[in-house]
Amino acid sequence: MTHDVRETLHEVAAGTTPPPVDEVAFRSLVRRARRRRSSTRLAVAGAAAASVAALASVTLPLVTSDRADDAPADGDRTAVRAGRLHEPVYVTRNHRLLALDPNGVTHDLHFSTEGVVGFNTAFALVLDQDSHIVRFDADSGSEGPDGTWTFTRGTTPVPFTVGSAAMSPDGRWLAVTNLRGDLIRYDLKAGTRSVDDIGGDPSVIDVAAAGALVMSDGTLSLHTDDGATAISESEHGYAASLGGDRVSVPGDSGRTQVYDLDGREVATVDGQGSLSPDGQTLLTIRSARNDVTSVWAWTPKDEGELPGVSGYASDVRWVDEDTGLVTTFRDLWVCEIRDGSCGRLTLGGSGDIRIGP
């Protein structure tokens, strides 16, 4: 009987043509898995951090609407103090793209996105749900940053489906991988591009004038027009950052290794975080045994804590050389390196905030 059943199953399987693989959907799932992996890099306590976040979401009184996917209405003001934002900042909440302008106004751009690739004063690049790069242009009119900001859909610089993407904070450099394993690096200012056939399943981590950081087959490498240089072999390479002439790679021990562009380690810093665009400052999140986090700024000369952030800090990102962003899941904080303080941007709506892809 069992033999007959097996024969029947084999006959059915032999006569069935499997559907073709949806490459776009597959790449999207891979990127989301990588994003989940890299988003845990700052939660050193691991499961404890998730427990703290879950407990907070249950016990803290949150003023939200009945709909979990509600975003703030256009024109809602945040708690930002005048002058703390020098350019628009883009975040995602429940896959909805929001822009915060320097006047503290929240703009719902009515766009469903997988994440923000990068942004500067003039525009932002984001990923849609089909792994295409979409551009949004920002304009404050003739009044400068204090004017009324508008955001409109622009022309994308990349006409094909991407596997991964990164943009430099100044908006000049863009690096993407396509579905064939090619690395394409764009100079958006000069209007030029270079192509490197890497093969396999590479993922762009960061990009700057120095080159493109790429994670492939467990190795983090810096790719330039002159070739590739291995930086480190670490599963945490997906959380690396490139700034100036340095590369930072967070580890699983709650510390971050800082390398030069030749792959030589130059420092080991407590906490996990990201390098500023000029490579002079490492903004890190440190986690104590009681799951309390703190934000620190490290330079080769000194380091110090940036006070003001409350809640469990989960991720960091830079706006420019002097301004960093920190998220505590439900809140966004702007940290000024020069005056050594952080201020909260309170958004309406519900759901966790993301500041990266």
CSV table of C-alpha atoms in Angstrom, one decimal:
chain,number,residue,atom,x,y,z
A,1,MET,CA,0.0,0.0,0.0
A,2,THR,CA,2.8,2.4,1.0
A,3,HIS,CA,4.6,1.6,-2.2
A,4,ASP,CA,1.6,2.4,-4.3
A,5,VAL,CA,1.1,5.7,-2.6
A,6,ARG,CA,4.7,6.7,-3.2
A,7,GLU,CA,4.5,5.7,-6.9
A,8,THR,CA,1.3,7.8,-7.3
A,9,LEU,CA,3.0,10.8,-5.6
A,10,HIS,CA,6.0,10.5,-7.9
A,11,GLU,CA,3.8,10.3,-11.0
A,12,VAL,CA,1.9,13.4,-9.9
A,13,ALA,CA,5.2,15.3,-9.2
A,14,ALA,CA,6.7,14.3,-12.5
A,15,GLY,CA,3.7,15.7,-14.4
A,16,THR,CA,3.7,19.0,-12.5
A,17,THR,CA,5.6,21.9,-13.8
A,18,PRO,CA,6.9,24.1,-10.9
A,19,PRO,CA,6.1,27.9,-11.2
A,20,PRO,CA,9.1,30.1,-12.2
A,21,VAL,CA,10.9,31.8,-9.3
A,22,ASP,CA,9.9,35.4,-8.7
A,23,GLU,CA,13.3,36.9,-8.5
A,24,VAL,CA,12.1,40.3,-7.3
A,25,ALA,CA,10.0,38.8,-4.5
A,26,PHE,CA,12.9,36.5,-3.6
A,27,ARG,CA,15.4,39.3,-3.4
A,28,SER,CA,12.9,41.3,-1.3
A,29,LEU,CA,12.7,38.5,1.2
A,30,VAL,CA,16.4,38.1,1.3
A,31,ARG,CA,16.8,41.9,2.0
A,32,ARG,CA,14.2,41.8,4.7
A,33,ALA,CA,16.0,38.9,6.3
A,34,ARG,CA,19.3,40.8,6.2
A,35,ARG,CA,17.5,43.9,7.6
A,36,ARG,CA,16.1,41.9,10.5
A,37,ARG,CA,19.6,40.5,11.1
A,38,SER,CA,21.3,43.9,11.0
A,39,SER,CA,18.6,45.7,13.0
A,40,THR,CA,19.5,43.5,16.0
A,41,ARG,CA,23.1,44.7,16.0
A,42,LEU,CA,22.6,47.4,18.6
A,43,ALA,CA,20.4,45.2,20.8
A,44,VAL,CA,23.3,43.6,22.5
A,45,ALA,CA,21.1,42.0,25.1
A,46,GLY,CA,19.3,40.1,22.4
A,47,ALA,CA,16.1,38.5,23.7
A,48,ALA,CA,16.2,40.7,26.7
A,49,ALA,CA,16.0,43.8,24.6
A,50,ALA,CA,13.0,42.4,22.7
A,51,SER,CA,11.3,41.6,26.0
A,52,VAL,CA,11.9,45.2,27.2
A,53,ALA,CA,10.5,46.6,24.0
A,54,ALA,CA,7.4,44.3,24.1
A,55,LEU,CA,6.8,45.1,27.8
A,56,ALA,CA,7.1,48.8,27.1
A,57,SER,CA,4.5,48.6,24.3
A,58,VAL,CA,2.1,46.9,26.7
A,59,THR,CA,2.6,49.0,29.8
A,60,LEU,CA,3.2,52.5,28.5
A,61,PRO,CA,0.2,54.7,27.8
A,62,LEU,CA,0.3,55.5,24.1
A,63,VAL,CA,-2.0,58.1,22.6
A,64,THR,CA,-2.9,56.5,19.3
A,65,SER,CA,-5.9,56.0,17.1
A,66,ASP,CA,-7.8,52.8,16.8
A,67,ARG,CA,-6.1,52.0,13.5
A,68,ALA,CA,-2.6,50.6,14.0
A,69,ASP,CA,-1.4,51.8,10.6
A,70,ASP,CA,-2.4,55.5,11.2
A,71,ALA,CA,0.3,58.0,10.4
A,72,PRO,CA,0.4,61.6,11.4
A,73,ALA,CA,-1.7,63.9,9.3
A,74,ASP,CA,0.1,66.4,7.0
A,75,GLY,CA,1.1,69.5,8.9
A,76,ASP,CA,1.4,67.8,12.3
A,77,ARG,CA,4.1,69.5,14.3
A,78,THR,CA,6.7,67.6,16.2
A,79,ALA,CA,8.4,68.6,19.5
A,80,VAL,CA,11.6,69.6,17.6
A,81,ARG,CA,13.2,72.9,18.8
A,82,ALA,CA,13.9,75.5,16.2
A,83,GLY,CA,17.2,75.0,14.5
A,84,ARG,CA,17.7,71.4,15.5
A,85,LEU,CA,17.1,70.1,11.9
A,86,HIS,CA,19.1,71.7,9.1
A,87,GLU,CA,17.5,69.7,6.4
A,88,PRO,CA,14.5,67.3,5.9
A,89,VAL,CA,14.8,63.9,7.6
A,90,TYR,CA,13.0,60.8,6.2
A,91,VAL,CA,11.7,57.9,8.2
A,92,THR,CA,9.4,55.0,7.8
A,93,ARG,CA,6.6,53.9,10.1
A,94,ASN,CA,4.5,50.8,9.1
A,95,HIS,CA,6.1,51.0,5.7
A,96,ARG,CA,4.8,54.6,5.2
A,97,LEU,CA,7.2,57.2,4.2
A,98,LEU,CA,7.3,60.4,6.4
A,99,ALA,CA,9.4,63.5,6.0
A,100,LEU,CA,10.2,65.9,8.9
A,101,ASP,CA,11.2,69.4,7.7
A,102,PRO,CA,13.4,71.8,9.6
A,103,ASN,CA,10.4,73.7,10.9
A,104,GLY,CA,9.2,70.6,12.8
A,105,VAL,CA,6.4,69.8,10.4
A,106,THR,CA,5.6,66.1,9.6
A,107,HIS,CA,4.7,65.3,6.0
A,108,ASP,CA,3.0,62.1,5.1
A,109,LEU,CA,4.2,61.4,1.5
A,110,HIS,CA,1.5,58.7,1.0
A,111,PHE,CA,4.0,56.2,-0.3
A,112,SER,CA,4.5,52.6,0.8
A,113,THR,CA,8.2,51.8,1.1
A,114,GLU,CA,10.6,49.0,2.2
A,115,GLY,CA,13.0,51.6,3.6
A,116,VAL,CA,15.0,54.8,3.1
A,117,VAL,CA,18.2,54.4,1.0
A,118,GLY,CA,19.5,57.9,1.7
A,119,PHE,CA,18.7,61.6,1.7
A,120,ASN,CA,20.2,65.1,1.7
A,121,THR,CA,18.8,68.6,1.6
A,122,ALA,CA,17.5,68.3,-2.0
A,123,PHE,CA,16.1,64.8,-2.3
A,124,ALA,CA,15.6,61.3,-0.9
A,125,LEU,CA,16.0,57.9,-2.4
A,126,VAL,CA,13.7,55.1,-1.1
A,127,LEU,CA,12.8,51.5,-2.1
A,128,ASP,CA,9.3,50.7,-3.2
A,129,GLN,CA,7.7,47.3,-2.5
A,130,ASP,CA,9.0,45.9,-5.8
A,131,SER,CA,12.7,46.7,-5.1
A,132,HIS,CA,12.8,49.8,-7.3
A,133,ILE,CA,14.5,53.0,-6.3
A,134,VAL,CA,12.2,56.0,-6.1
A,135,ARG,CA,13.2,59.6,-5.8
A,136,PHE,CA,11.5,62.4,-3.8
A,137,ASP,CA,12.5,66.0,-4.3
A,138,ALA,CA,12.3,68.5,-1.5
A,139,ASP,CA,11.8,72.2,-2.0
A,140,SER,CA,11.4,75.0,0.5
A,141,GLY,CA,10.8,77.8,-2.0
A,142,SER,CA,12.6,81.1,-2.0
A,143,GLU,CA,12.5,81.5,1.8
A,144,GLY,CA,15.2,78.9,2.5
A,145,PRO,CA,14.9,76.2,5.3
A,146,ASP,CA,12.3,78.4,7.2
A,147,GLY,CA,9.9,78.4,4.2
A,148,THR,CA,7.1,76.0,3.4
A,149,TRP,CA,8.4,72.6,2.4
A,150,THR,CA,6.9,70.6,-0.4
A,151,PHE,CA,7.9,67.0,-1.5
A,152,THR,CA,7.3,65.7,-5.0
A,153,ARG,CA,8.1,62.5,-6.9
A,154,GLY,CA,11.2,62.9,-9.0
A,155,THR,CA,13.0,60.9,-11.7
A,156,THR,CA,14.8,57.8,-10.4
A,157,PRO,CA,18.5,57.4,-11.3
A,158,VAL,CA,18.2,53.6,-11.5
A,159,PRO,CA,15.8,52.1,-14.0
A,160,PHE,CA,16.1,48.5,-12.9
A,161,THR,CA,15.2,46.2,-10.0
A,162,VAL,CA,17.9,46.3,-7.3
A,163,GLY,CA,19.1,43.7,-4.8
A,164,SER,CA,20.5,46.3,-2.4
A,165,ALA,CA,21.4,50.0,-2.4
A,166,ALA,CA,23.2,52.7,-0.4
A,167,MET,CA,23.6,56.4,-0.8
A,168,SER,CA,26.2,58.8,0.7
A,169,PRO,CA,24.9,61.5,3.0
A,170,ASP,CA,25.9,64.3,0.6
A,171,GLY,CA,23.8,62.7,-2.1
A,172,ARG,CA,26.6,62.4,-4.6
A,173,TRP,CA,27.4,58.6,-4.5
A,174,LEU,CA,24.9,55.8,-5.0
A,175,ALA,CA,25.8,52.1,-5.1
A,176,VAL,CA,23.4,49.3,-6.0
A,177,THR,CA,23.5,45.6,-6.9
A,178,ASN,CA,21.4,44.2,-9.6
A,179,LEU,CA,19.9,40.7,-9.7
A,180,ARG,CA,22.9,39.3,-11.6
A,181,GLY,CA,25.4,40.2,-8.9
A,182,ASP,CA,26.8,43.3,-10.5
A,183,LEU,CA,27.9,46.3,-8.3
A,184,ILE,CA,27.0,49.6,-10.0
A,185,ARG,CA,28.5,52.8,-8.5
A,186,TYR,CA,27.0,56.1,-9.6
A,187,ASP,CA,28.5,59.6,-9.3
A,188,LEU,CA,25.2,61.5,-9.4
A,189,LYS,CA,26.9,64.8,-9.6
A,190,ALA,CA,29.1,64.0,-12.6
A,191,GLY,CA,26.4,61.7,-14.2
A,192,THR,CA,28.8,58.8,-14.5
A,193,ARG,CA,28.8,55.2,-13.3
A,194,SER,CA,31.1,52.2,-13.0
A,195,VAL,CA,30.2,48.5,-13.1
A,196,ASP,CA,31.9,45.6,-11.2
A,197,ASP,CA,30.9,42.0,-11.9
A,198,ILE,CA,31.2,40.5,-8.4
A,199,GLY,CA,29.0,37.5,-8.9
A,200,GLY,CA,27.3,35.5,-6.1
A,201,ASP,CA,24.9,37.4,-3.9
A,202,PRO,CA,26.6,40.6,-2.9
A,203,SER,CA,24.9,43.3,-0.7
A,204,VAL,CA,25.9,47.0,-0.7
A,205,ILE,CA,26.3,48.2,2.9
A,206,ASP,CA,27.6,51.8,2.4
A,207,VAL,CA,29.1,54.1,-0.1
A,208,ALA,CA,31.2,57.3,-0.1
A,209,ALA,CA,33.9,59.0,-2.1
A,210,ALA,CA,36.3,56.3,-0.9
A,211,GLY,CA,34.4,53.5,-2.6
A,212,ALA,CA,31.5,51.0,-1.9
A,213,LEU,CA,31.4,48.7,1.1
A,214,VAL,CA,30.1,45.3,0.0
A,215,MET,CA,29.3,42.2,2.0
A,216,SER,CA,29.7,39.0,0.0
A,217,ASP,CA,30.3,35.4,1.1
A,218,GLY,CA,31.0,36.4,4.6
A,219,THR,CA,33.6,39.0,3.7
A,220,LEU,CA,33.3,42.8,4.0
A,221,SER,CA,35.2,44.5,1.2
A,222,LEU,CA,35.8,48.0,0.0
A,223,HIS,CA,35.4,48.3,-3.8
A,224,THR,CA,37.0,51.1,-5.8
A,225,ASP,CA,37.8,51.7,-9.4
A,226,ASP,CA,41.2,50.1,-8.7
A,227,GLY,CA,39.9,46.9,-7.2
A,228,ALA,CA,38.7,45.4,-3.9
A,229,THR,CA,40.2,45.4,-0.5
A,230,ALA,CA,39.1,42.9,2.2
A,231,ILE,CA,38.2,44.8,5.4
A,232,SER,CA,37.0,42.0,7.7
A,233,GLU,CA,35.3,38.6,7.9
A,234,SER,CA,32.3,38.9,10.2
A,235,GLU,CA,28.6,38.1,10.1
A,236,HIS,CA,28.1,41.7,11.4
A,237,GLY,CA,29.5,43.2,8.2
A,238,TYR,CA,25.9,44.0,7.3
A,239,ALA,CA,26.0,46.7,10.1
A,240,ALA,CA,29.2,48.3,8.9
A,241,SER,CA,29.6,51.9,7.9
A,242,LEU,CA,32.1,53.9,5.8
A,243,GLY,CA,33.2,57.5,6.6
A,244,GLY,CA,36.2,59.4,5.4
A,245,ASP,CA,39.2,57.1,5.5
A,246,ARG,CA,37.7,54.7,8.1
A,247,VAL,CA,35.4,51.7,8.3
A,248,SER,CA,33.5,50.6,11.4
A,249,VAL,CA,32.2,47.1,12.0
A,250,PRO,CA,30.1,46.3,15.1
A,251,GLY,CA,30.7,42.9,16.8
A,252,ASP,CA,28.7,40.6,18.9
A,253,SER,CA,30.6,41.6,22.1
A,254,GLY,CA,29.1,45.0,22.3
A,255,ARG,CA,32.1,46.6,20.8
A,256,THR,CA,33.0,48.1,17.4
A,257,GLN,CA,36.2,47.6,15.4
A,258,VAL,CA,37.4,50.6,13.4
A,259,TYR,CA,39.6,50.0,10.4
A,260,ASP,CA,41.5,52.1,7.9
A,261,LEU,CA,40.8,51.6,4.2
A,262,ASP,CA,43.5,49.0,3.9
A,263,GLY,CA,41.8,46.8,6.4
A,264,ARG,CA,44.1,47.5,9.3
A,265,GLU,CA,42.4,47.8,12.7
A,266,VAL,CA,43.0,51.2,14.3
A,267,ALA,CA,40.7,51.1,17.3
A,268,THR,CA,38.2,49.0,19.3
A,269,VAL,CA,35.4,51.1,20.8
A,270,ASP,CA,32.8,50.2,23.4
A,271,GLY,CA,29.3,50.3,22.0
A,272,GLN,CA,27.8,49.6,18.5
A,273,GLY,CA,27.0,52.3,16.0
A,274,SER,CA,28.0,54.2,12.9
A,275,LEU,CA,30.7,56.5,11.6
A,276,SER,CA,30.1,60.1,10.6
A,277,PRO,CA,30.4,60.9,6.9
A,278,ASP,CA,33.9,62.4,7.5
A,279,GLY,CA,35.0,59.5,9.6
A,280,GLN,CA,35.9,61.6,12.5
A,281,THR,CA,33.2,60.5,15.0
A,282,LEU,CA,31.7,57.1,15.9
A,283,LEU,CA,28.2,57.5,17.3
A,284,THR,CA,27.5,54.4,19.4
A,285,ILE,CA,24.9,52.9,21.6
A,286,ARG,CA,26.1,51.1,24.7
A,287,SER,CA,23.9,48.6,26.6
A,288,ALA,CA,24.3,47.9,30.3
A,289,ARG,CA,23.5,44.6,32.0
A,290,ASN,CA,20.1,46.0,33.2
A,291,ASP,CA,19.2,46.7,29.5
A,292,VAL,CA,19.7,50.5,29.9
A,293,THR,CA,21.2,52.1,26.9
A,294,SER,CA,23.3,55.3,26.5
A,295,VAL,CA,24.5,57.2,23.4
A,296,TRP,CA,28.2,58.0,23.1
A,297,ALA,CA,30.3,59.9,20.7
A,298,TRP,CA,33.9,58.6,20.1
A,299,THR,CA,36.8,60.3,18.3
A,300,PRO,CA,40.4,59.2,18.2
A,301,LYS,CA,41.2,61.8,20.8
A,302,ASP,CA,38.3,61.4,23.3
A,303,GLU,CA,34.8,60.1,23.9
A,304,GLY,CA,31.8,61.2,25.9
A,305,GLU,CA,28.2,60.4,26.5
A,306,LEU,CA,25.4,62.5,24.8
A,307,PRO,CA,22.7,63.0,27.4
A,308,GLY,CA,19.0,63.4,26.7
A,309,VAL,CA,17.9,60.1,25.1
A,310,SER,CA,15.4,58.1,27.1
A,311,GLY,CA,14.0,54.7,26.2
A,312,TYR,CA,15.8,51.7,24.7
A,313,ALA,CA,18.0,53.1,21.9
A,314,SER,CA,18.0,50.7,18.9
A,315,ASP,CA,19.7,52.3,15.9
A,316,VAL,CA,21.8,55.2,14.7
A,317,ARG,CA,22.2,57.1,11.5
A,318,TRP,CA,24.0,60.3,10.4
A,319,VAL,CA,22.4,63.4,8.7
A,320,ASP,CA,25.8,65.2,8.3
A,321,GLU,CA,29.1,65.4,10.1
A,322,ASP,CA,27.7,67.1,13.1
A,323,THR,CA,24.2,65.6,13.4
A,324,GLY,CA,23.1,62.1,14.2
A,325,LEU,CA,19.8,60.3,14.5
A,326,VAL,CA,18.9,57.8,17.1
A,327,THR,CA,15.7,55.8,17.3
A,328,THR,CA,14.1,54.3,20.4
A,329,PHE,CA,11.5,52.3,18.4
A,330,ARG,CA,8.6,54.8,18.9
A,331,ASP,CA,10.6,58.0,19.1
A,332,LEU,CA,13.3,59.7,17.0
A,333,TRP,CA,16.1,61.7,18.6
A,334,VAL,CA,18.4,64.3,16.9
A,335,CYS,CA,21.9,64.4,18.5
A,336,GLU,CA,24.2,67.4,18.0
A,337,ILE,CA,27.8,66.5,18.3
A,338,ARG,CA,29.1,70.0,18.7
A,339,ASP,CA,26.9,70.8,21.8
A,340,GLY,CA,26.8,67.2,23.0
A,341,SER,CA,23.0,66.9,23.4
A,342,CYS,CA,20.1,65.1,22.0
A,343,GLY,CA,16.5,66.3,21.5
A,344,ARG,CA,13.4,64.2,20.8
A,345,LEU,CA,11.2,64.5,17.7
A,346,THR,CA,7.8,63.3,18.7
A,347,LEU,CA,5.8,61.8,15.8
A,348,GLY,CA,2.1,61.2,15.7
A,349,GLY,CA,0.7,57.8,14.7
A,350,SER,CA,1.7,54.4,16.0
A,351,GLY,CA,4.2,51.7,15.1
A,352,ASP,CA,8.0,51.5,15.3
A,353,ILE,CA,10.2,54.0,13.5
A,354,ARG,CA,12.8,53.0,11.0
A,355,ILE,CA,15.6,55.2,9.8
A,356,GLY,CA,17.2,52.9,7.2
A,357,PRO,CA,16.5,50.3,4.6
